[in-house]
Structure formats: structure tokens, C-alpha cells
Coordinates of C-alpha atoms in Angstrom, one line a residue:
Chain W
M216 CA -29.6 -3.8 16.5
S217 CA -30.9 -4.5 20.0
T218 CA -28.7 -4.4 23.1
P219 CA -26.0 -7.1 22.8
S220 CA -26.2 -10.0 25.3
I221 CA -23.3 -10.8 27.5
R222 CA -23.1 -14.3 29.2
V223 CA -20.1 -14.9 31.5
V224 CA -19.9 -18.2 33.4
V225 CA -17.1 -19.2 35.8
S226 CA -17.7 -22.7 37.1
E227 CA -16.2 -26.0 38.0
D228 CA -18.8 -27.7 35.8
D229 CA -18.5 -28.6 32.2
F230 CA -20.6 -26.8 29.6
D231 CA -22.5 -27.8 26.4
L232 CA -20.9 -26.3 23.3
G233 CA -24.0 -26.8 21.2
T234 CA -26.4 -25.3 23.7
E235 CA -24.1 -22.3 24.1
A236 CA -23.7 -21.7 20.4
A237 CA -27.4 -22.1 19.7
A238 CA -28.3 -19.6 22.4
L239 CA -26.4 -16.9 20.4
E240 CA -28.5 -17.6 17.3
A241 CA -31.5 -15.8 18.7
G242 CA -32.8 -13.1 16.4
P243 CA -32.9 -12.7 12.6
D244 CA -30.0 -10.1 12.7
T245 CA -27.4 -12.7 13.6
G246 CA -25.8 -14.0 10.5
A247 CA -22.6 -15.4 12.0
V248 CA -21.7 -17.3 15.2
V249 CA -18.0 -18.1 15.9
T250 CA -17.0 -20.3 18.8
F251 CA -13.6 -21.2 20.2
T252 CA -13.2 -24.1 22.7
G253 CA -10.0 -24.6 24.7
R254 CA -9.2 -28.2 26.0
V255 CA -6.7 -29.7 28.3
R256 CA -4.0 -31.3 26.2
D257 CA -1.5 -34.0 27.2
V258 CA 2.1 -33.0 27.8
A259 CA 5.4 -34.9 27.2
D260 CA 5.7 -36.1 30.8
G261 CA 2.2 -37.5 30.8
L262 CA -0.5 -35.2 32.3
R263 CA -2.4 -36.6 35.2
H264 CA -4.5 -33.6 35.6
M265 CA -4.5 -29.8 35.5
Q266 CA -5.5 -27.6 38.5
I267 CA -6.9 -24.2 37.6
E268 CA -7.0 -21.6 40.2
H269 CA -8.8 -18.2 39.9
Y270 CA -9.5 -15.1 41.9
P271 CA -13.2 -15.4 42.7
G272 CA -13.8 -11.8 43.5
M273 CA -12.2 -10.5 40.3
T274 CA -12.8 -13.1 37.7
D275 CA -16.4 -12.4 36.7
A276 CA -15.8 -8.6 36.5
A277 CA -12.6 -9.1 34.5
L278 CA -14.3 -11.4 31.9
T279 CA -17.3 -9.1 31.7
D280 CA -15.0 -6.1 31.1
I281 CA -13.3 -8.0 28.3
A282 CA -16.7 -8.9 26.8
Q283 CA -17.8 -5.2 27.0
Q284 CA -14.6 -4.1 25.3
A285 CA -15.4 -6.5 22.4
I286 CA -18.9 -5.1 22.2
A287 CA -17.5 -1.6 22.0
R288 CA -15.3 -2.5 19.1
W289 CA -17.4 -4.7 16.9
P290 CA -21.1 -4.7 16.0
L291 CA -22.0 -7.9 18.0
S292 CA -25.4 -9.2 19.0
G293 CA -24.0 -11.5 21.7
V294 CA -20.8 -12.6 23.5
T295 CA -20.4 -15.7 25.7
V296 CA -17.3 -16.4 27.8
I297 CA -17.1 -19.5 29.9
H298 CA -14.1 -20.6 31.9
R299 CA -13.8 -23.6 34.2
Y300 CA -11.6 -24.0 37.3
G301 CA -10.7 -26.8 39.6
K302 CA -9.3 -30.2 38.6
L303 CA -9.5 -31.0 34.9
R304 CA -8.2 -34.0 33.0
P305 CA -6.6 -34.4 29.5
G306 CA -9.4 -33.9 26.9
D307 CA -11.6 -31.9 29.2
R308 CA -13.0 -28.6 28.0
I309 CA -11.4 -25.7 29.8
M310 CA -13.2 -22.7 28.3
M311 CA -15.0 -21.3 25.4
V312 CA -15.7 -17.9 23.8
A313 CA -18.5 -17.3 21.3
T314 CA -19.5 -14.2 19.4
A315 CA -22.4 -13.5 17.2
S316 CA -22.8 -10.7 14.7
R317 CA -24.5 -9.9 11.4
H318 CA -21.3 -10.7 9.5
R319 CA -18.4 -13.2 9.9
D320 CA -15.5 -10.7 10.0
A321 CA -16.8 -9.1 13.2
A322 CA -17.5 -12.5 14.8
F323 CA -14.1 -14.0 13.9
E324 CA -12.1 -10.9 14.9
S325 CA -13.9 -10.3 18.2
A326 CA -13.5 -14.0 19.2
A327 CA -9.7 -13.7 18.6
F328 CA -9.7 -10.5 20.6
L329 CA -11.5 -12.1 23.5
M330 CA -9.1 -15.0 23.5
D331 CA -6.0 -12.8 23.4
Y332 CA -7.2 -10.6 26.3
L333 CA -8.5 -13.5 28.3
K334 CA -5.1 -15.2 28.3
S335 CA -3.3 -12.3 29.8
R336 CA -5.9 -10.3 31.7
A337 CA -8.3 -12.7 33.3
P338 CA -7.1 -14.0 36.7
F339 CA -6.6 -17.7 36.1
W340 CA -3.5 -19.8 36.8
K341 CA -2.9 -23.3 35.6
K342 CA -0.9 -26.0 37.4
E343 CA 0.1 -29.2 35.6
V344 CA 0.4 -32.4 37.6
T345 CA 2.4 -34.9 35.5
N346 CA 4.0 -38.3 36.2
Q347 CA 7.3 -36.3 36.9
G348 CA 5.8 -33.9 39.4
E349 CA 3.9 -30.7 39.3
G350 CA 4.5 -27.1 38.1
W351 CA 2.7 -23.9 37.4
V352 CA 2.4 -23.1 33.7
A353 CA 4.5 -20.1 32.8
S354 CA 3.0 -17.3 30.8
C355 CA 4.4 -16.8 27.3
D356 CA 5.9 -13.5 26.0
S357 CA 3.8 -14.2 22.8
D358 CA 0.6 -14.0 24.9
E359 CA 1.4 -10.4 26.0
A360 CA 2.7 -9.6 22.4
A361 CA -0.6 -10.8 21.0
L362 CA -2.4 -7.9 22.7
D363 CA -0.3 -5.4 20.6
R364 CA -2.3 -6.1 17.4
W365 CA -5.4 -4.8 19.2
G366 CA -3.8 -1.6 20.2
K367 CA -3.2 -2.6 23.8
P368 CA -4.4 0.1 26.2
Chain D
M144 CA -5.1 0.9 57.9
K145 CA -6.2 -2.7 57.6
L146 CA -5.8 -4.4 54.2
Q147 CA -6.9 -7.8 53.1
V148 CA -4.0 -9.2 51.2
L149 CA -4.5 -12.2 48.9
Y150 CA -1.9 -14.5 47.2
F151 CA -2.5 -16.8 44.3
A152 CA -0.7 -19.7 42.5
W153 CA 3.0 -20.0 43.4
L154 CA 3.0 -16.9 45.5
R155 CA 0.3 -18.5 47.7
E156 CA 2.4 -21.7 47.9
R157 CA 5.7 -19.9 48.7
I158 CA 4.1 -17.7 51.4
G159 CA 2.0 -20.6 52.7
L160 CA -1.3 -18.9 52.9
G161 CA -4.0 -17.6 50.6
R162 CA -5.1 -14.5 52.5
E163 CA -4.3 -12.4 55.5
D164 CA -5.2 -9.1 57.1
V165 CA -2.3 -6.7 57.2
I166 CA -2.1 -3.6 59.3
T167 CA 0.1 -1.1 57.4
E168 CA 0.8 2.5 56.7
A169 CA 2.3 1.7 53.3
A170 CA 1.6 4.4 50.8
T171 CA 1.9 2.3 47.7
V172 CA 1.8 -1.3 46.6
A173 CA 5.6 -1.3 46.3
D174 CA 5.9 0.0 49.9
L175 CA 3.6 -2.8 51.0
I176 CA 5.8 -5.4 49.2
A177 CA 8.9 -4.0 51.0
E178 CA 7.2 -4.3 54.3
L179 CA 6.2 -7.9 53.6
R180 CA 9.7 -8.9 52.4
A181 CA 11.2 -7.5 55.6
R182 CA 8.9 -9.8 57.7
E183 CA 10.2 -13.3 56.9
D184 CA 12.3 -15.2 54.4
R185 CA 9.2 -16.8 52.8
Y186 CA 7.9 -13.4 51.8
D187 CA 11.3 -12.3 50.7
L188 CA 11.6 -15.3 48.5
A189 CA 8.1 -15.0 47.0
F190 CA 8.8 -11.4 46.0
S191 CA 12.4 -11.8 44.9
D192 CA 11.7 -11.7 41.2
M193 CA 9.3 -8.8 40.7
T194 CA 9.2 -9.3 36.9
A195 CA 7.1 -12.4 37.7
V196 CA 4.6 -10.7 40.1
R197 CA 1.4 -8.9 39.1
C198 CA -1.0 -7.1 41.5
A199 CA -4.6 -6.1 41.7
V200 CA -5.9 -3.3 44.0
D201 CA -9.6 -3.8 44.9
Q202 CA -9.8 -6.4 42.1
M203 CA -8.4 -4.2 39.3
L204 CA -5.0 -4.9 37.7
M205 CA -2.7 -2.1 38.7
P206 CA 1.0 -1.2 38.4
L207 CA 3.2 -1.6 41.5
D208 CA 3.5 2.2 42.1
T209 CA -0.3 2.4 42.7
S210 CA -1.4 4.3 45.8
L211 CA -3.0 2.4 48.6
V212 CA -5.1 5.4 49.8
G213 CA -8.7 4.0 50.3
A214 CA -7.7 0.5 49.2
R215 CA -9.3 -2.5 51.0
E216 CA -7.9 -5.5 49.1
V217 CA -4.6 -6.1 47.4
A218 CA -3.8 -9.3 45.6
F219 CA -0.5 -10.7 44.4
F220 CA -0.1 -13.3 41.7
P221 CA 2.1 -14.4 38.8
P222 CA 1.2 -13.5 35.2
M223 CA -2.1 -15.0 34.3
T224 CA -2.3 -18.2 32.3
G225 CA -6.0 -18.7 31.5
G226 CA -7.5 -19.7 28.2

């Protein structure tokens, strides 16, 4: 298998899921492509918008590191990680991960791994602005616990 | 030494700025936090619950007892909530 591709994008702009998924289909070795897309969902108080802050100097490197860890663990032909920041509205896409491999198990597992690590190890913070006011989204203990199944370093 | 210190999310809001240069002889991140807390109430408040504070030294996640020898940039922020 040739060198796996890594595509990391951190941007205010939206992305095209179909284009991103198709880009991972390059090559006859790729038998499986798995994608996950995260979207802004409404909340009980009525979400006006979500503001996503990140750490510009660190974000790209942190996402690339997570992608490289996935490549070290599974036989992947490609990994894509896209995360938006700035002002997003309910229904907007926030982020996606996509993995490509010869077989589905590696693609599914590595996509779940990327999501679990991204939630607790990539420097993004979400603030919700609702009709009742605004507040930073708290991290969940379950997010940190999710890393345990991957043998958290 | 001169450090660039960055704050994100509610730490940025409580302290009232996103970045500043700090002249310090602090040996570790924890020492730096102690110096900052002694400055003003807004810093003291921001760092009052250390279970809710994470840090990066030169853009790598690090524990609070990390040495600052050779460090140029230290960032403080709450647990990450991406995804």
C-alpha cells in the first residue's frame, strides 16, 4: 500500500461532504470509506448560534498528530479531518472525519478513534448563544472515558 | 525570561485578554499560575478551579508541573469541546 494521505482543514468555511468522501476513493486498494459529520443541533432554550474558538497555532498540529496516530494503528490509505470555527447556526456542519482502507473494520474503528481523540485533544471550544443567554459548553466525563477503550497514552 | 501567555474560552473572558507577554522566573507552569493569581483578582478567579484548567507549553498539551525551561509560549484553557 502506498503512503497514506492525510488531509487536515481548519476553516471558517463549509465543506462538501461528497467531494471529501470521493477524494478518498482514489486507488484500487481502497475498499471502504467511512465518513462522520458533526452538525450544530438546537438546544432546549433555542439556539441562536454557536461560536467555536480554537488555538490557531496548535490546532493543525494537534489534528495532524491524531490522524498520524490513526495511520499508525490501522492499515489506512487516507484520513481526512475537517473542523470549522467561528459563528455557526443550527443545522450547519461543524466538522467531519473520513477514513479509507481496504476493509470496513479498519475504516469504522479508525473513524471512531479519530472522533474520540478529537473531542478531548484538539483545541476547540464551543459557546452556545441561546434565547436565554450564552454559555461555554462543558466537557463530558464520558468524552475523556471514551479514550480508555483505545488504551489512552 | 519572557513568555507569551495565551488564554482561551472562559479563561480569556474572565481575565479580559487573549494574550500577553509575561516576564517571569517561574520554574514550572504551576509556579507561573501562582504568580498570575497573585497579580489581580481576575486572574485569581480564572484559576480558582484548577480541575477545569488545561495547559499547553509551546503548543503541546502538558501537565501543570511541566518545566518552563526553554519555553516560549504557554496557553491556558478549559477542557476541549470540539467535535
